[in-house]
Each structure stands twice: as C-alpha cells, then as structure tokens.
Short mmCIF file of C-alpha atoms in Angstrom, two decimals:
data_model
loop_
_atom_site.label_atom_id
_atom_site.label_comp_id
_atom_site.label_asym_id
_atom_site.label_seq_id
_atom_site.Cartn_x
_atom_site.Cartn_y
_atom_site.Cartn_z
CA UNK X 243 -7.93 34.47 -50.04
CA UNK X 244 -4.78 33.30 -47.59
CA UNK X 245 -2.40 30.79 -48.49
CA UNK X 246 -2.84 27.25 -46.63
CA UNK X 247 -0.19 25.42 -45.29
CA UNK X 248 0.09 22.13 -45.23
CA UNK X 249 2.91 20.53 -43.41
CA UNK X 250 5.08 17.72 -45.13
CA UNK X 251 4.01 13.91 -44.12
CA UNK X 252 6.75 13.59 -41.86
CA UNK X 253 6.62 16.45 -39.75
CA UNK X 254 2.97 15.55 -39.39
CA UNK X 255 4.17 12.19 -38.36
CA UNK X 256 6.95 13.72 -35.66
CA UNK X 257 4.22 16.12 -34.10
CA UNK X 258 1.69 13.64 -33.71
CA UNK X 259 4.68 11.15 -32.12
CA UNK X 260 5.60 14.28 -29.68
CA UNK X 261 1.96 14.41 -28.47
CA UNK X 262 1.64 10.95 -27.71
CA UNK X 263 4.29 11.25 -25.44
CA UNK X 264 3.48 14.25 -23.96
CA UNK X 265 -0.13 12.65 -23.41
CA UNK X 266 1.77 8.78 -22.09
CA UNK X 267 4.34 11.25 -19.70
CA UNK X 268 1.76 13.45 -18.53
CA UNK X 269 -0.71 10.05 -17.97
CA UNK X 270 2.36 8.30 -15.95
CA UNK X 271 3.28 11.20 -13.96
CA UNK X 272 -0.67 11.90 -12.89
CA UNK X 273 -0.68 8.49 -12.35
CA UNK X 274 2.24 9.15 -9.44
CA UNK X 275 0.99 11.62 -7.86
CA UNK X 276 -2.33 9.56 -7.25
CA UNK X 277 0.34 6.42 -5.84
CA UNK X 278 1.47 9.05 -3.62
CA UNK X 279 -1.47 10.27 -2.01
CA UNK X 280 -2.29 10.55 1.99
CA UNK X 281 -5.62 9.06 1.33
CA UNK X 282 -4.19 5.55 0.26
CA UNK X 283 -2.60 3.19 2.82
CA UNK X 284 -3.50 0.55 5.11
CA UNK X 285 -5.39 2.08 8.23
CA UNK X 286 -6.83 0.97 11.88
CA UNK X 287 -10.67 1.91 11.58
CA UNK X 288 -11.40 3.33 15.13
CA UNK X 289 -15.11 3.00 16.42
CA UNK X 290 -16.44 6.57 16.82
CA UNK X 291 -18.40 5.96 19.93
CA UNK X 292 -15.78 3.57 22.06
CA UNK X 293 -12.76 4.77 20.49
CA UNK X 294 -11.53 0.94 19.99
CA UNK X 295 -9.70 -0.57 17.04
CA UNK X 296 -12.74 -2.33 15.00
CA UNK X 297 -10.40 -3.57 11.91
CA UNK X 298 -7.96 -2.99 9.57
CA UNK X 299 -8.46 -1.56 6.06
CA UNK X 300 -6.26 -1.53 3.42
CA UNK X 301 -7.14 1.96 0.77
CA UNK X 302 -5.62 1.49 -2.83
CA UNK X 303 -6.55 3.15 -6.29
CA UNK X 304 -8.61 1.36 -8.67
CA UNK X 305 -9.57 2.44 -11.83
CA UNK X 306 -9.00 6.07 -10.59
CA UNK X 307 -11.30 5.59 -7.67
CA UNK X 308 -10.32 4.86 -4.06
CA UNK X 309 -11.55 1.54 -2.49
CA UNK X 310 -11.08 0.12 0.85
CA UNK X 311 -10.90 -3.47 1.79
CA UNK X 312 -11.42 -5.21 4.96
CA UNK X 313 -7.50 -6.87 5.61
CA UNK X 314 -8.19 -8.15 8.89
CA UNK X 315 -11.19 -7.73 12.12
CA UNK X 316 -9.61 -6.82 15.74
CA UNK X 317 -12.00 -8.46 18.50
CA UNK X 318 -13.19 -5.80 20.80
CA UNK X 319 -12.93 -7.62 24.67
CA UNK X 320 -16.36 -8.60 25.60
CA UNK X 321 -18.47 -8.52 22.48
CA UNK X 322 -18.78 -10.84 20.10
CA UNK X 323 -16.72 -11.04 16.32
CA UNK X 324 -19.10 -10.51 13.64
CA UNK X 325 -17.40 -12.14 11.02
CA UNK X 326 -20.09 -11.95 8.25
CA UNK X 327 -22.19 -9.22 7.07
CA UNK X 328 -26.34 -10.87 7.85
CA UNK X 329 -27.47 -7.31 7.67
CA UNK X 330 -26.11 -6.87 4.33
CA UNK X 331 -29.21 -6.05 1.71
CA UNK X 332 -26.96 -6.04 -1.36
CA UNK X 333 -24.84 -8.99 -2.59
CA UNK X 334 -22.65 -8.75 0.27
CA UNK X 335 -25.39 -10.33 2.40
CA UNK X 336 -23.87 -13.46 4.56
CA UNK X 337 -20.03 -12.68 3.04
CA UNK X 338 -17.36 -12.10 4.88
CA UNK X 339 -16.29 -8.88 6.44
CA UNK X 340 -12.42 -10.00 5.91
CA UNK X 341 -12.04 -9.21 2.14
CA UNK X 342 -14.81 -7.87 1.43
CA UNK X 343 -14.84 -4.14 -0.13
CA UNK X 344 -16.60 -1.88 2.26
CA UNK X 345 -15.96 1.92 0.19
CA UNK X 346 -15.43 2.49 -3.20
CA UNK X 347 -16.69 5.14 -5.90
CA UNK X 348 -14.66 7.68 -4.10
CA UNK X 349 -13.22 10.68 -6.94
CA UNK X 350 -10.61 12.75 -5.70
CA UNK X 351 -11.09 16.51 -5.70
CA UNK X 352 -7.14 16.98 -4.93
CA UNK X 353 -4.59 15.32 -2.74
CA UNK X 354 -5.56 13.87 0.29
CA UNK X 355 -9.39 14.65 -0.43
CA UNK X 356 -12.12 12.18 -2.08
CA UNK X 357 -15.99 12.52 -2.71
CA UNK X 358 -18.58 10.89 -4.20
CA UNK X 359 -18.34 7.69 -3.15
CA UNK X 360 -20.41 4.91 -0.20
CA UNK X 361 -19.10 3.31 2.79
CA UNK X 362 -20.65 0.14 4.05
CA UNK X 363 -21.18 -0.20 8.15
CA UNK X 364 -20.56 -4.38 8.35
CA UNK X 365 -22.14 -4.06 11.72
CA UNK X 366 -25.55 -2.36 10.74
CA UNK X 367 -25.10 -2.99 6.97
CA UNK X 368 -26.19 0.12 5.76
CA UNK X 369 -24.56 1.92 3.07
CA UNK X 370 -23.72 5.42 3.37
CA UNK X 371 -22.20 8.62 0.88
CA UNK X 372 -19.04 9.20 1.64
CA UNK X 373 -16.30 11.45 1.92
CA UNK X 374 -12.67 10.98 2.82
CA UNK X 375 -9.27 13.35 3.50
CA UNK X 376 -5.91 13.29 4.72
CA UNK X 377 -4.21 16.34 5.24
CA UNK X 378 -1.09 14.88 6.89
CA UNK X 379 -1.32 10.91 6.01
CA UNK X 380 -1.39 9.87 9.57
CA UNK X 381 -5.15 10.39 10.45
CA UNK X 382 -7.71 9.55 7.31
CA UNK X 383 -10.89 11.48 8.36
CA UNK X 384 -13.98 9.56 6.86
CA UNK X 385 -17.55 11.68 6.60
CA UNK X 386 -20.66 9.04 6.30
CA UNK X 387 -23.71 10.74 5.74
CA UNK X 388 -27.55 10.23 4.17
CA UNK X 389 -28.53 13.18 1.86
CA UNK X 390 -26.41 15.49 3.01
CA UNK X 391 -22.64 15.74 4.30
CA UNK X 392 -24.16 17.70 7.74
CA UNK X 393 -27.08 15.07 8.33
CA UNK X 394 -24.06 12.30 9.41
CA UNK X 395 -20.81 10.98 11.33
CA UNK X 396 -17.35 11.34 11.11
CA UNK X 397 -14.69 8.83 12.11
CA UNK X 398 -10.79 9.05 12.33
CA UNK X 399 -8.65 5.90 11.22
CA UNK X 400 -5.15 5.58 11.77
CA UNK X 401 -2.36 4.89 9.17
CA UNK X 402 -1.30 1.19 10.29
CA UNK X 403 2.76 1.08 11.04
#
C-alpha cells in the first residue's frame, strides 16, 4: 500500500487562500475584457430600408448578457414619432420606446460577437432571435431572424460620438 500525505492545516489554509485569488483575479480580469468589448457602446440604429437614423441605443453588460436600451427616438421628416410600442404583445404593450429594453439574452461567443439572444422591432412589435458583432467597434452589425439566422435581416448601427 502507498503512503498518504496529508498536508499540515496551514498549508491547506495558504493553498486554498491562493486559489481564491487566482479565481477573484481571473473573475476581475474576464470581467475587463467584457467592459472592453466592440459590441458595447451607445449606437445610432439606422433603418435598413431608408438608411435614416431611427434612434439611439445605448448596449451595456448585464449579468453577463448584452442588453440594449432605447436612450433617445430621432424623428424621421415626414412620418410620424411613434413614441409607444401599441403593437407590443408582451408587457411592453403601450410603454414607451424611450427606456424601454428592446435586446437582451445576447451570450458572447468571443469579442465583438453575441448570440442567442431577441431583438424587439418598436415599430411592428415583433420579437426576433438575434445576433450581434463588431469587428472594429465603429459599425455593430445586428442579424434578426425567425428560425433560422438565413430566413432574416441585417442592419448596421453606428457607434454614437
């Protein structure tokens, strides 16, 4: 039979104060690297078929997911403000568009690049997957789809100055 070893009480209590920190440094520097991601920003959402400034969304990290509110609606000349959401079916129904979240559930696969996450349209209030990337943080390229990423649209936002 081999010998066991069993380490004194207070080395025990050193390595398991080593890996806590490791785990706390290695959570806090993960945690950075999220902060500092393309994907998260304020941005000008641009309307894929006039290619006019619709609103302003702000992106930020919550609980590990990305979300995007609505900061602020740009009037496009001509056509009138929808300021609340009467298409709505869920419990944003007759809110607000300014302040109201509009994506969320987003994971990210690696910098720059979420998935697995909705997008509302405010205007038809339908829901949609979603997908979003930034390769160079000035563009945020957002895929809505139904079913599947090739039955849907894309539209470009632009990182707000």
């Amino acid at each position: 039979m081999g010998k066991r070893c069993y380490l004194s009480a207070n080395v025990e209590k050193y390595l398991k104060r080593i890996l806590l920190s490791l785990a706390v440094s290695f959570y806090c520097l993960n945690s950075l690297a999220w902060e500092d991601d393309n994907a998260i920003g304020t941005w000008k959402s641009i309307d894929d078929d006039t290619g006019l400034p619709t609103a302003i969304v702000k992106t930020e990290l919550v609980n590990g997911q990305l979300q995007g509110t609505v900061l602020k609606l740009i009037p496009v000349p001509g056509e009138e403000l929808l300021t609340h959401c009467k298409l709505c079916t869920d419990s944003r129904k007759d809110q607000p568009i300014v302040g109201m979240i509009i994506m969320g559930g987003l994971h990210r696969d690696k910098p720059g690049h979420w998935s697995g996450g909705e997008i509302l349209d405010p205007d038809e209030g339908k829901v949609y997957k979603a997908n979003v990337s930034s390769e160079d943080g000035k563009r945020l390229v957002i895929r809505a789809y139904i079913g599947f990423s090739l039955l849907g649209r894309t539209q470009i936002w632009i990182r707000e100055q």
